[in-house]
mmCIF file of N, CA and C and ligand atoms in Angstrom:
data_model
loop_
_atom_site.group_PDB
_atom_site.id
_atom_site.type_symbol
_atom_site.label_atom_id
_atom_site.label_comp_id
_atom_site.label_asym_id
_atom_site.label_seq_id
_atom_site.Cartn_x
_atom_site.Cartn_y
_atom_site.Cartn_z
ATOM 1 N N UNK F 1 0.771 -1.030 0.214
ATOM 2 C CA UNK F 1 -0.198 0.273 0.009
ATOM 3 C C UNK F 1 0.831 1.245 0.202
ATOM 4 N N UNK F 2 0.434 2.109 -0.917
ATOM 5 C CA UNK F 2 1.508 3.273 -0.965
ATOM 6 C C UNK F 2 1.090 4.462 0.227
ATOM 7 N N UNK F 3 1.896 5.088 0.850
ATOM 8 C CA UNK F 3 1.937 6.045 1.970
ATOM 9 C C UNK F 3 1.689 7.369 1.633
ATOM 10 N N UNK F 4 1.090 8.266 2.069
ATOM 11 C CA UNK F 4 1.226 9.626 1.762
ATOM 12 C C UNK F 4 1.099 10.294 3.084
ATOM 13 N N UNK F 5 2.023 11.405 3.184
ATOM 14 C CA UNK F 5 2.226 12.200 4.056
ATOM 15 C C UNK F 5 1.644 13.559 3.677
ATOM 16 N N UNK F 6 0.496 13.905 4.309
ATOM 17 C CA UNK F 6 -0.261 15.344 4.238
ATOM 18 C C UNK F 6 0.360 16.087 5.216
ATOM 19 N N UNK F 7 0.885 17.544 4.690
ATOM 20 C CA UNK F 7 1.164 18.559 5.868
ATOM 21 C C UNK F 7 0.653 19.921 5.513
ATOM 22 N N UNK F 8 -0.177 20.256 6.453
ATOM 23 C CA UNK F 8 -0.914 21.567 6.346
ATOM 24 C C UNK F 8 0.389 22.455 7.332
ATOM 25 N N UNK F 9 0.144 23.560 6.596
ATOM 26 C CA UNK F 9 1.203 24.674 7.380
ATOM 27 C C UNK F 9 0.452 25.580 8.514
ATOM 28 N N UNK F 10 0.866 26.860 8.791
ATOM 29 C CA UNK F 10 0.754 27.530 9.789
ATOM 30 C C UNK F 10 -0.540 28.113 9.268
ATOM 31 N N UNK F 11 -1.603 28.323 10.422
ATOM 32 C CA UNK F 11 -2.942 28.936 10.421
ATOM 33 C C UNK F 11 -3.944 28.162 9.553
ATOM 34 N N UNK F 12 -3.538 27.001 8.961
ATOM 35 C CA UNK F 12 -4.441 25.999 8.135
ATOM 36 C C UNK F 12 -5.350 25.458 8.982
ATOM 37 N N UNK F 13 -5.090 25.362 10.350
ATOM 38 C CA UNK F 13 -6.146 24.995 11.378
ATOM 39 C C UNK F 13 -7.163 25.785 11.741
ATOM 40 N N UNK F 14 -7.140 27.078 11.207
ATOM 41 C CA UNK F 14 -8.275 28.203 11.195
ATOM 42 C C UNK F 14 -8.951 28.036 10.040
ATOM 43 N N UNK F 15 -8.805 27.350 9.188
ATOM 44 C CA UNK F 15 -9.751 27.168 7.738
ATOM 45 C C UNK F 15 -11.157 27.163 8.443
ATOM 46 N N UNK F 16 -11.924 28.040 7.566
ATOM 47 C CA UNK F 16 -13.179 28.011 7.889
ATOM 48 C C UNK F 16 -13.875 29.350 8.495
ATOM 49 N N UNK F 17 -12.826 29.894 9.136
ATOM 50 C CA UNK F 17 -13.037 31.108 10.221
ATOM 51 C C UNK F 17 -11.906 32.013 9.608
ATOM 52 N N UNK F 18 -11.260 31.972 8.969
ATOM 53 C CA UNK F 18 -10.037 32.673 8.575
ATOM 54 C C UNK F 18 -10.346 33.132 7.092
ATOM 55 N N UNK F 19 -10.130 34.335 7.035
ATOM 56 C CA UNK F 19 -10.446 35.280 5.833
ATOM 57 C C UNK F 19 -11.297 34.467 4.916
ATOM 58 N N UNK F 20 -12.678 34.254 4.845
ATOM 59 C CA UNK F 20 -13.257 33.447 4.244
ATOM 60 C C UNK F 20 -13.506 33.968 2.820
ATOM 61 N N UNK F 21 -13.437 34.971 2.552
ATOM 62 C CA UNK F 21 -13.349 35.545 1.217
ATOM 63 C C UNK F 21 -12.247 35.035 0.396
ATOM 64 N N UNK F 22 -10.897 34.791 1.010
ATOM 65 C CA UNK F 22 -9.952 34.159 0.137
ATOM 66 C C UNK F 22 -10.016 32.674 0.529
ATOM 67 N N UNK F 23 -10.416 32.123 1.548
ATOM 68 C CA UNK F 23 -9.880 30.699 1.830
ATOM 69 C C UNK F 23 -11.125 29.705 1.810
ATOM 70 N N UNK F 24 -12.322 30.669 1.760
ATOM 71 C CA UNK F 24 -13.560 29.797 1.515
ATOM 72 C C UNK F 24 -14.158 29.492 3.288
ATOM 73 N N UNK F 25 -15.018 28.742 3.282
ATOM 74 C CA UNK F 25 -15.703 28.467 4.631
ATOM 75 C C UNK F 25 -15.371 27.011 4.524
ATOM 76 N N UNK F 26 -14.688 26.083 4.263
ATOM 77 C CA UNK F 26 -14.718 24.786 4.539
ATOM 78 C C UNK F 26 -13.421 24.709 5.384
ATOM 79 N N UNK F 27 -13.901 23.987 6.205
ATOM 80 C CA UNK F 27 -12.781 23.456 7.325
ATOM 81 C C UNK F 27 -11.547 22.587 7.169
ATOM 82 N N UNK F 28 -10.811 22.658 7.866
ATOM 83 C CA UNK F 28 -9.728 21.641 7.668
ATOM 84 C C UNK F 28 -10.007 20.338 7.938
ATOM 85 N N UNK F 29 -10.850 20.059 8.764
ATOM 86 C CA UNK F 29 -11.723 18.685 9.183
ATOM 87 C C UNK F 29 -12.224 18.168 8.008
ATOM 88 N N UNK F 30 -12.765 19.101 7.350
ATOM 89 C CA UNK F 30 -13.920 18.558 5.907
ATOM 90 C C UNK F 30 -12.621 18.199 4.949
ATOM 91 N N UNK F 31 -11.773 19.172 4.785
ATOM 92 C CA UNK F 31 -10.835 18.570 3.811
ATOM 93 C C UNK F 31 -9.841 17.481 4.010
ATOM 94 N N UNK F 32 -9.964 17.101 5.155
ATOM 95 C CA UNK F 32 -9.166 16.177 5.472
ATOM 96 C C UNK F 32 -9.931 14.555 5.133
ATOM 97 N N UNK F 33 -11.346 14.935 5.763
ATOM 98 C CA UNK F 33 -12.132 13.876 5.447
ATOM 99 C C UNK F 33 -12.266 13.628 3.875
ATOM 100 N N UNK F 34 -12.338 14.742 3.069
ATOM 101 C CA UNK F 34 -12.437 14.510 1.639
ATOM 102 C C UNK F 34 -11.203 13.575 1.358
ATOM 103 N N UNK F 35 -10.053 14.080 1.544
ATOM 104 C CA UNK F 35 -8.914 13.231 1.220
ATOM 105 C C UNK F 35 -8.797 11.887 1.670
ATOM 106 N N UNK F 36 -9.119 11.795 2.959
ATOM 107 C CA UNK F 36 -9.367 10.312 3.104
ATOM 108 C C UNK F 36 -10.184 9.642 2.456
ATOM 109 N N UNK F 37 -11.381 10.284 2.280
ATOM 110 C CA UNK F 37 -12.525 9.227 1.211
ATOM 111 C C UNK F 37 -11.300 8.633 -0.231
ATOM 112 N N UNK F 38 -10.670 9.798 -0.871
ATOM 113 C CA UNK F 38 -10.403 9.434 -2.072
ATOM 114 C C UNK F 38 -9.336 8.486 -1.857
ATOM 115 N N UNK F 39 -8.559 8.633 -0.634
ATOM 116 C CA UNK F 39 -7.142 7.517 -0.423
ATOM 117 C C UNK F 39 -7.832 5.987 -0.107
ATOM 118 N N UNK F 40 -8.780 6.062 0.437
ATOM 119 C CA UNK F 40 -9.549 4.662 0.645
ATOM 120 C C UNK F 40 -10.077 4.084 -0.861
ATOM 121 N N UNK F 41 -10.622 4.980 -1.606
ATOM 122 C CA UNK F 41 -11.041 4.343 -2.711
ATOM 123 C C UNK F 41 -9.818 3.947 -3.538
ATOM 124 N N UNK F 42 -8.609 4.685 -3.421
ATOM 125 C CA UNK F 42 -7.620 4.312 -4.280
ATOM 126 C C UNK F 42 -6.739 3.365 -3.635
ATOM 127 N N UNK F 43 -7.057 2.673 -2.630
ATOM 128 C CA UNK F 43 -6.259 2.019 -1.401
ATOM 129 C C UNK F 43 -4.718 2.312 -1.314
ATOM 130 N N UNK F 44 -4.698 3.721 -0.761
ATOM 131 C CA UNK F 44 -3.500 4.315 -0.465
ATOM 132 C C UNK F 44 -3.913 4.849 1.028
ATOM 133 N N UNK F 45 -2.597 4.995 1.637
ATOM 134 C CA UNK F 45 -2.908 5.210 3.200
ATOM 135 C C UNK F 45 -2.334 6.623 3.276
ATOM 136 N N UNK F 46 -2.940 7.256 4.213
ATOM 137 C CA UNK F 46 -2.864 8.779 4.539
ATOM 138 C C UNK F 46 -2.276 8.904 5.815
ATOM 139 N N UNK F 47 -1.481 9.655 6.014
ATOM 140 C CA UNK F 47 -0.892 10.642 7.491
ATOM 141 C C UNK F 47 -1.250 11.952 7.080
ATOM 142 N N UNK F 48 -2.147 12.685 8.137
ATOM 143 C CA UNK F 48 -2.286 13.962 7.833
ATOM 144 C C UNK F 48 -1.710 14.932 9.162
ATOM 145 N N UNK F 49 -1.052 15.944 8.938
ATOM 146 C CA UNK F 49 -0.237 16.539 10.160
ATOM 147 C C UNK F 49 -0.375 18.201 9.595
ATOM 148 N N UNK F 50 -0.791 18.848 11.004
ATOM 149 C CA UNK F 50 -0.938 20.346 10.743
ATOM 150 C C UNK F 50 -0.068 20.940 11.794
ATOM 151 N N UNK F 51 0.928 21.866 11.450
ATOM 152 C CA UNK F 51 1.827 22.577 12.530
ATOM 153 C C UNK F 51 1.887 24.146 12.102
ATOM 154 N N UNK F 52 2.032 24.551 13.141
ATOM 155 C CA UNK F 52 2.051 26.097 12.831
ATOM 156 C C UNK F 52 3.926 26.410 13.215
ATOM 157 N N UNK F 53 4.310 25.622 13.181
ATOM 158 C CA UNK F 53 6.127 25.323 13.537
ATOM 159 C C UNK F 53 7.198 25.065 12.463
ATOM 160 N N UNK F 54 7.710 25.998 11.915
ATOM 161 C CA UNK F 54 8.735 25.531 10.854
ATOM 162 C C UNK F 54 9.669 24.086 11.128
ATOM 163 N N UNK F 55 10.179 24.572 12.234
ATOM 164 C CA UNK F 55 10.958 23.284 12.570
ATOM 165 C C UNK F 55 10.397 21.904 12.730
ATOM 166 N N UNK F 56 8.988 22.052 13.395
ATOM 167 C CA UNK F 56 8.516 20.589 13.356
ATOM 168 C C UNK F 56 8.181 20.132 11.994
ATOM 169 N N UNK F 57 7.786 21.086 11.067
ATOM 170 C CA UNK F 57 7.514 20.545 9.603
ATOM 171 C C UNK F 57 8.646 20.146 8.925
ATOM 172 N N UNK F 58 10.003 21.043 9.269
ATOM 173 C CA UNK F 58 11.427 20.229 8.845
ATOM 174 C C UNK F 58 11.693 18.749 9.365
ATOM 175 N N UNK F 59 11.242 18.704 10.435
ATOM 176 C CA UNK F 59 11.328 17.281 11.169
ATOM 177 C C UNK F 59 10.442 16.358 10.550
ATOM 178 N N UNK F 60 9.364 16.659 10.344
ATOM 179 C CA UNK F 60 8.024 15.766 9.873
ATOM 180 C C UNK F 60 8.709 15.173 8.237
ATOM 181 N N UNK F 61 9.304 16.001 7.627
ATOM 182 C CA UNK F 61 9.663 16.002 6.310
ATOM 183 C C UNK F 61 11.125 15.113 6.278
ATOM 184 N N UNK F 62 11.922 15.470 7.201
ATOM 185 C CA UNK F 62 13.275 14.875 7.527
ATOM 186 C C UNK F 62 12.846 13.112 7.665
ATOM 187 N N UNK F 63 11.771 12.945 8.739
ATOM 188 C CA UNK F 63 11.580 11.436 9.241
ATOM 189 C C UNK F 63 10.892 10.686 8.268
ATOM 190 N N UNK F 64 10.398 11.466 6.952
ATOM 191 C CA UNK F 64 9.362 10.552 5.922
ATOM 192 C C UNK F 64 10.036 9.977 4.898
ATOM 193 N N UNK F 65 11.441 10.319 4.993
ATOM 194 C CA UNK F 65 12.216 9.367 4.350
ATOM 195 C C UNK F 65 12.098 7.935 4.646
ATOM 196 N N UNK F 66 11.894 6.969 3.367
ATOM 197 C CA UNK F 66 11.587 5.515 3.584
ATOM 198 C C UNK F 66 10.374 5.106 4.463
ATOM 199 N N UNK F 67 9.764 5.937 4.616
ATOM 200 C CA UNK F 67 8.226 5.924 5.151
ATOM 201 C C UNK F 67 7.180 6.001 4.550
ATOM 202 N N UNK F 68 7.483 7.214 3.467
ATOM 203 C CA UNK F 68 6.327 7.778 2.846
ATOM 204 C C UNK F 68 6.835 7.573 1.201
ATOM 205 N N UNK F 69 5.841 7.404 0.373
ATOM 206 C CA UNK F 69 6.071 7.456 -1.035
ATOM 207 C C UNK F 69 6.034 8.931 -1.672
ATOM 208 N N UNK F 70 5.046 9.603 -1.039
ATOM 209 C CA UNK F 70 4.804 10.757 -1.252
ATOM 210 C C UNK F 70 4.357 11.891 -0.300
ATOM 211 N N UNK F 71 4.440 13.252 -0.715
ATOM 212 C CA UNK F 71 4.314 14.331 0.041
ATOM 213 C C UNK F 71 3.300 15.024 -0.499
ATOM 214 N N UNK F 72 2.206 15.558 0.177
ATOM 215 C CA UNK F 72 1.348 16.644 -0.086
ATOM 216 C C UNK F 72 1.364 17.639 0.780
ATOM 217 N N UNK F 73 1.978 19.033 0.093
ATOM 218 C CA UNK F 73 1.979 19.851 1.183
ATOM 219 C C UNK F 73 1.644 21.254 0.765
ATOM 220 N N UNK F 74 0.813 21.925 1.769
ATOM 221 C CA UNK F 74 0.478 23.375 1.783
ATOM 222 C C UNK F 74 1.253 24.122 2.772
ATOM 223 N N UNK F 75 2.556 24.510 2.226
ATOM 224 C CA UNK F 75 3.405 25.457 3.324
ATOM 225 C C UNK F 75 3.090 26.567 3.777
ATOM 226 N N UNK F 76 1.803 26.763 3.548
ATOM 227 C CA UNK F 76 0.991 28.415 4.162
ATOM 228 C C UNK F 76 1.787 29.299 3.839
ATOM 229 N N UNK F 77 2.029 30.292 4.831
ATOM 230 C CA UNK F 77 2.995 31.621 4.973
ATOM 231 C C UNK F 77 4.283 31.167 4.638
ATOM 232 N N UNK F 78 4.667 29.606 5.111
ATOM 233 C CA UNK F 78 6.445 29.376 4.752
ATOM 234 C C UNK F 78 6.871 29.290 3.274
ATOM 235 N N UNK F 79 5.767 29.327 2.542
ATOM 236 C CA UNK F 79 5.804 28.961 1.181
ATOM 237 C C UNK F 79 6.906 30.260 0.695
ATOM 238 N N UNK F 80 6.314 31.422 1.517
ATOM 239 C CA UNK F 80 7.196 32.331 0.811
ATOM 240 C C UNK F 80 8.953 32.740 1.532
ATOM 241 N N UNK F 81 9.033 32.057 2.533
ATOM 242 C CA UNK F 81 10.085 32.493 3.499
ATOM 243 C C UNK F 81 10.669 31.380 3.700
ATOM 244 N N UNK F 82 10.439 29.978 3.652
ATOM 245 C CA UNK F 82 10.946 28.902 4.501
ATOM 246 C C UNK F 82 12.103 28.519 3.331
ATOM 247 N N UNK F 83 13.587 28.565 3.750
ATOM 248 C CA UNK F 83 14.590 27.858 2.871
ATOM 249 C C UNK F 83 14.723 26.593 3.608
ATOM 250 N N UNK F 84 14.464 26.637 5.118
ATOM 251 C CA UNK F 84 14.587 25.041 5.566
ATOM 252 C C UNK F 84 13.592 24.225 5.117
ATOM 253 N N UNK F 85 12.406 24.753 4.945
ATOM 254 C CA UNK F 85 11.409 23.242 4.551
ATOM 255 C C UNK F 85 11.825 23.338 3.064
ATOM 256 N N UNK F 86 12.160 24.039 2.144
ATOM 257 C CA UNK F 86 12.665 23.865 0.798
ATOM 258 C C UNK F 86 13.843 22.951 0.972
ATOM 259 N N UNK F 87 14.930 22.857 1.793
ATOM 260 C CA UNK F 87 16.058 22.154 1.569
ATOM 261 C C UNK F 87 15.632 20.764 2.417
ATOM 262 N N UNK F 88 14.772 20.793 3.324
ATOM 263 C CA UNK F 88 14.300 19.544 3.839
ATOM 264 C C UNK F 88 13.317 18.616 2.648
ATOM 265 N N UNK F 89 12.981 19.059 1.809
ATOM 266 C CA UNK F 89 12.227 18.540 0.782
ATOM 267 C C UNK F 89 13.081 17.895 -0.172
ATOM 268 N N UNK F 90 13.865 19.007 -0.530
ATOM 269 C CA UNK F 90 15.171 18.436 -1.403
ATOM 270 C C UNK F 90 16.058 17.660 -1.195
ATOM 271 N N UNK F 91 16.181 17.720 0.122
ATOM 272 C CA UNK F 91 17.304 16.555 0.894
ATOM 273 C C UNK F 91 16.470 15.186 0.882
ATOM 274 N N UNK F 92 15.003 15.186 0.988
ATOM 275 C CA UNK F 92 14.295 13.922 1.193
ATOM 276 C C UNK F 92 14.225 13.340 -0.211
ATOM 277 N N UNK F 93 14.265 13.927 -1.340
ATOM 278 C CA UNK F 93 14.002 13.303 -2.518
ATOM 279 C C UNK F 93 12.818 12.616 -2.622
ATOM 280 N N UNK F 94 11.895 13.202 -1.553
ATOM 281 C CA UNK F 94 10.343 12.273 -2.015
ATOM 282 C C UNK F 94 9.482 13.361 -3.278
ATOM 283 N N UNK F 95 8.780 12.297 -3.695
ATOM 284 C CA UNK F 95 8.023 13.011 -4.690
ATOM 285 C C UNK F 95 6.875 13.909 -4.254
ATOM 286 N N UNK F 96 7.024 14.844 -4.394
ATOM 287 C CA UNK F 96 6.070 15.984 -3.473
ATOM 288 C C UNK F 96 5.053 17.047 -4.308
ATOM 289 N N UNK F 97 3.846 17.097 -3.959
ATOM 290 C CA UNK F 97 3.026 18.319 -4.785
ATOM 291 C C UNK F 97 2.853 19.311 -3.691
ATOM 292 N N UNK F 98 2.901 20.483 -4.306
ATOM 293 C CA UNK F 98 2.657 21.895 -3.328
ATOM 294 C C UNK F 98 1.378 22.160 -3.810
ATOM 295 N N UNK F 99 0.316 22.357 -2.780
ATOM 296 C CA UNK F 99 -1.150 22.982 -3.076
ATOM 297 C C UNK F 99 -1.360 23.990 -2.300
ATOM 298 N N UNK F 100 -1.841 24.920 -2.614
ATOM 299 C CA UNK F 100 -2.744 26.501 -2.121
ATOM 300 C C UNK F 100 -4.051 26.529 -2.515
ATOM 301 N N UNK F 101 -4.598 26.965 -1.356
ATOM 302 C CA UNK F 101 -6.118 27.182 -1.934
ATOM 303 C C UNK F 101 -6.338 28.616 -2.861
ATOM 304 N N UNK F 102 -5.401 29.360 -2.755
ATOM 305 C CA UNK F 102 -5.878 30.729 -3.167
ATOM 306 C C UNK F 102 -4.626 30.710 -4.527
ATOM 307 N N UNK F 103 -4.910 31.864 -5.265
ATOM 308 C CA UNK F 103 -3.902 31.694 -6.341
ATOM 309 C C UNK F 103 -2.859 32.914 -5.776
ATOM 310 N N UNK F 104 -1.681 32.331 -5.441
ATOM 311 C CA UNK F 104 -0.730 33.360 -4.567
ATOM 312 C C UNK F 104 -0.219 34.478 -5.510
ATOM 313 N N UNK F 105 -0.545 34.139 -7.158
ATOM 314 C CA UNK F 105 0.038 35.178 -8.148
ATOM 315 C C UNK F 105 -1.109 36.151 -8.071
ATOM 316 N N UNK F 106 -2.340 35.975 -7.718
ATOM 317 C CA UNK F 106 -3.225 36.952 -7.899
ATOM 318 C C UNK F 106 -3.370 37.957 -6.537
ATOM 319 N N UNK F 107 -2.446 37.664 -5.356
ATOM 320 C CA UNK F 107 -2.584 38.454 -4.375
ATOM 321 C C UNK F 107 -1.555 39.357 -4.157
ATOM 322 N N UNK F 108 -1.112 39.811 -2.740
ATOM 323 C CA UNK F 108 -0.069 40.676 -2.810
ATOM 324 C C UNK F 108 0.998 39.867 -3.335
ATOM 325 N N UNK F 109 2.242 41.247 -3.502
ATOM 326 C CA UNK F 109 3.359 41.065 -4.172
ATOM 327 C C UNK F 109 4.441 39.751 -3.404
ATOM 328 N N UNK F 110 4.359 40.165 -1.861
ATOM 329 C CA UNK F 110 5.239 39.201 -1.231
ATOM 330 C C UNK F 110 4.663 37.802 -1.598
ATOM 331 N N UNK F 111 3.512 37.632 -1.678
ATOM 332 C CA UNK F 111 3.175 36.289 -1.916
ATOM 333 C C UNK F 111 3.671 35.395 -3.600
ATOM 334 N N UNK F 112 4.150 36.366 -4.447
ATOM 335 C CA UNK F 112 4.149 35.855 -5.740
ATOM 336 C C UNK F 112 5.494 35.096 -5.727
ATOM 337 N N UNK F 113 6.256 34.623 -4.651
ATOM 338 C CA UNK F 113 7.480 33.913 -4.793
ATOM 339 C C UNK F 113 6.982 32.833 -3.978
ATOM 340 N N UNK F 114 7.465 31.559 -4.370
ATOM 341 C CA UNK F 114 7.344 30.461 -3.592
ATOM 342 C C UNK F 114 8.639 30.013 -3.711
ATOM 343 N N UNK F 115 9.549 29.589 -2.597
ATOM 344 C CA UNK F 115 10.813 29.056 -2.451
ATOM 345 C C UNK F 115 10.726 27.447 -2.561
ATOM 346 N N UNK F 116 9.168 26.835 -2.474
ATOM 347 C CA UNK F 116 9.013 25.638 -2.412
ATOM 348 C C UNK F 116 8.786 24.850 -3.944
ATOM 349 N N UNK F 117 8.400 25.935 -4.731
ATOM 350 C CA UNK F 117 7.785 25.329 -6.076
ATOM 351 C C UNK F 117 9.019 24.738 -6.827
ATOM 352 N N UNK F 118 10.354 25.362 -6.920
ATOM 353 C CA UNK F 118 11.294 24.946 -7.491
ATOM 354 C C UNK F 118 11.891 23.315 -7.270
ATOM 355 N N UNK F 119 11.365 22.933 -5.966
ATOM 356 C CA UNK F 119 11.732 21.681 -5.496
ATOM 357 C C UNK F 119 10.652 20.505 -5.243
ATOM 358 N N UNK F 120 9.752 20.680 -5.955
ATOM 359 C CA UNK F 120 8.651 19.792 -6.161
ATOM 360 C C UNK F 120 8.043 19.574 -7.314
ATOM 361 N N UNK F 121 7.489 18.442 -7.621
ATOM 362 C CA UNK F 121 7.034 17.960 -8.845
ATOM 363 C C UNK F 121 6.109 19.067 -9.477
ATOM 364 N N UNK F 122 5.453 19.531 -8.695
ATOM 365 C CA UNK F 122 4.449 20.146 -9.532
ATOM 366 C C UNK F 122 3.530 21.143 -8.143
ATOM 367 N N UNK F 123 2.735 22.332 -8.691
ATOM 368 C CA UNK F 123 2.137 23.044 -7.633
ATOM 369 C C UNK F 123 0.600 23.448 -8.426
ATOM 370 N N UNK F 124 -0.295 23.170 -7.298
ATOM 371 C CA UNK F 124 -2.048 23.202 -7.758
ATOM 372 C C UNK F 124 -2.224 24.408 -7.014
ATOM 373 N N UNK F 125 -2.864 25.502 -7.355
ATOM 374 C CA UNK F 125 -3.342 26.433 -6.290
ATOM 375 C C UNK F 125 -4.413 27.065 -7.263
ATOM 376 N N UNK F 126 -5.417 28.014 -6.245
ATOM 377 C CA UNK F 126 -6.230 28.783 -6.842
ATOM 378 C C UNK F 126 -7.820 27.888 -7.010
ATOM 379 N N UNK F 127 -7.847 26.853 -6.695
ATOM 380 C CA UNK F 127 -9.223 25.927 -6.488
ATOM 381 C C UNK F 127 -9.984 25.877 -5.132
ATOM 382 N N UNK F 128 -9.391 26.776 -4.399
ATOM 383 C CA UNK F 128 -9.977 26.488 -2.848
ATOM 384 C C UNK F 128 -9.696 25.168 -2.534
ATOM 385 N N UNK F 129 -10.594 24.248 -1.945
ATOM 386 C CA UNK F 129 -10.147 23.004 -1.113
ATOM 387 C C UNK F 129 -9.903 21.884 -2.346
ATOM 388 N N UNK F 130 -10.467 22.213 -3.370
ATOM 389 C CA UNK F 130 -10.526 21.311 -4.618
ATOM 390 C C UNK F 130 -8.691 21.258 -5.016
ATOM 391 N N UNK F 131 -7.940 22.164 -4.645
ATOM 392 C CA UNK F 131 -6.611 22.056 -5.142
ATOM 393 C C UNK F 131 -5.894 20.993 -4.306
ATOM 394 N N UNK F 132 -6.371 20.590 -3.030
ATOM 395 C CA UNK F 132 -6.094 19.255 -2.304
ATOM 396 C C UNK F 132 -6.407 18.240 -2.890
ATOM 397 N N UNK F 133 -7.586 18.182 -3.360
ATOM 398 C CA UNK F 133 -8.065 16.971 -4.174
ATOM 399 C C UNK F 133 -7.169 16.532 -5.442
ATOM 400 N N UNK F 134 -7.119 17.812 -6.154
ATOM 401 C CA UNK F 134 -6.484 17.612 -7.358
ATOM 402 C C UNK F 134 -5.110 17.131 -7.157
ATOM 403 N N UNK F 135 -4.572 18.065 -5.952
ATOM 404 C CA UNK F 135 -3.141 17.231 -5.734
ATOM 405 C C UNK F 135 -2.868 15.835 -5.415
ATOM 406 N N UNK F 136 -3.820 15.424 -4.561
ATOM 407 C CA UNK F 136 -3.588 14.340 -4.042
ATOM 408 C C UNK F 136 -4.072 12.934 -4.991
ATOM 409 N N UNK F 137 -5.034 13.500 -6.199
ATOM 410 C CA UNK F 137 -5.404 12.669 -7.093
ATOM 411 C C UNK F 137 -4.026 12.555 -8.181
ATOM 412 N N UNK F 138 -3.285 13.778 -8.293
ATOM 413 C CA UNK F 138 -2.043 13.690 -9.303
ATOM 414 C C UNK F 138 -0.940 12.859 -8.408
ATOM 415 N N UNK F 139 -0.965 12.964 -7.486
ATOM 416 C CA UNK F 139 0.122 11.964 -6.752
ATOM 417 C C UNK F 139 -0.147 10.633 -6.653
ATOM 418 N N UNK F 140 -1.746 10.403 -6.692
ATOM 419 C CA UNK F 140 -2.148 8.758 -6.797
ATOM 420 C C UNK F 140 -1.831 8.256 -8.267
ATOM 421 N N UNK F 141 -2.079 9.084 -9.244
ATOM 422 C CA UNK F 141 -1.812 8.976 -10.447
ATOM 423 C C UNK F 141 -0.115 8.509 -10.560
ATOM 424 N N UNK F 142 0.136 9.395 -10.209
ATOM 425 C CA UNK F 142 2.026 9.295 -10.381
ATOM 426 C C UNK F 142 2.542 8.227 -9.694
ATOM 427 N N UNK F 143 1.990 7.926 -8.633
ATOM 428 C CA UNK F 143 2.240 6.758 -7.940
ATOM 429 C C UNK F 143 1.538 5.251 -8.585
ATOM 430 N N UNK F 144 0.739 5.424 -9.412
ATOM 431 C CA UNK F 144 0.345 4.322 -10.012
ATOM 432 C C UNK F 144 -0.944 3.537 -9.110
ATOM 433 N N UNK F 145 -1.410 4.018 -8.614
ATOM 434 C CA UNK F 145 -2.653 3.397 -7.609
ATOM 435 C C UNK F 145 -4.102 4.048 -7.983
HETATM 436 C C1 DQA W 1 -2.028 29.560 1.248
HETATM 437 C C2 DQA W 1 -1.165 30.695 0.791
HETATM 438 C C3 DQA W 1 -0.266 31.526 1.551
HETATM 439 O O1 DQA W 1 0.175 32.623 0.922
HETATM 440 C C4 DQA W 1 -0.775 31.956 2.711
HETATM 441 O O2 DQA W 1 0.410 32.571 3.761
HETATM 442 C C5 DQA W 1 -1.629 30.831 3.483
HETATM 443 C C6 DQA W 1 -2.216 29.796 2.955
HETATM 444 C C7 DQA W 1 -3.022 29.043 0.686
HETATM 445 O O3 DQA W 1 -3.281 27.766 0.678
HETATM 446 O O4 DQA W 1 -3.650 29.899 -0.240
HETATM 447 O O5 DQA W 1 -1.635 30.488 4.758
HETATM 448 O O6 DQA W 1 -0.911 28.613 1.578
#
């Protein structure tokens, strides 16, 4: 069975209440349930983590080697700042897809740069909660399950 690690970065625990005009009304629990449903149908296993702490995310990625076949990550605000998360992903060599609820290029200029995108297989953004679904489906297709 293929194993996928889903990582939600800072403030994504607040989805549903947080800036709903940008991020929608869907909660993180609802997103996670949808992802679990898809994984079950495709017979893959999911481990889902949310963290507001950069070092914790670095540790999760570091420990994922030889344990997970792929990572689905929304690095949230760390997308634009974290050399450490980028380096952890590059070092892990694990197949990774980056997702964002919003289209970071249609927002403030400081969001226009992702430090993560150059080290991942691909990035899906701008489709709200659906970005996660599309990201997971793409990973499952790439893993051939
Ligand atoms: C986000 C976009 C980031 O710029 C922001 O800091 C987030 C969420 C998104 O999913 O649209 O927290 O990653």
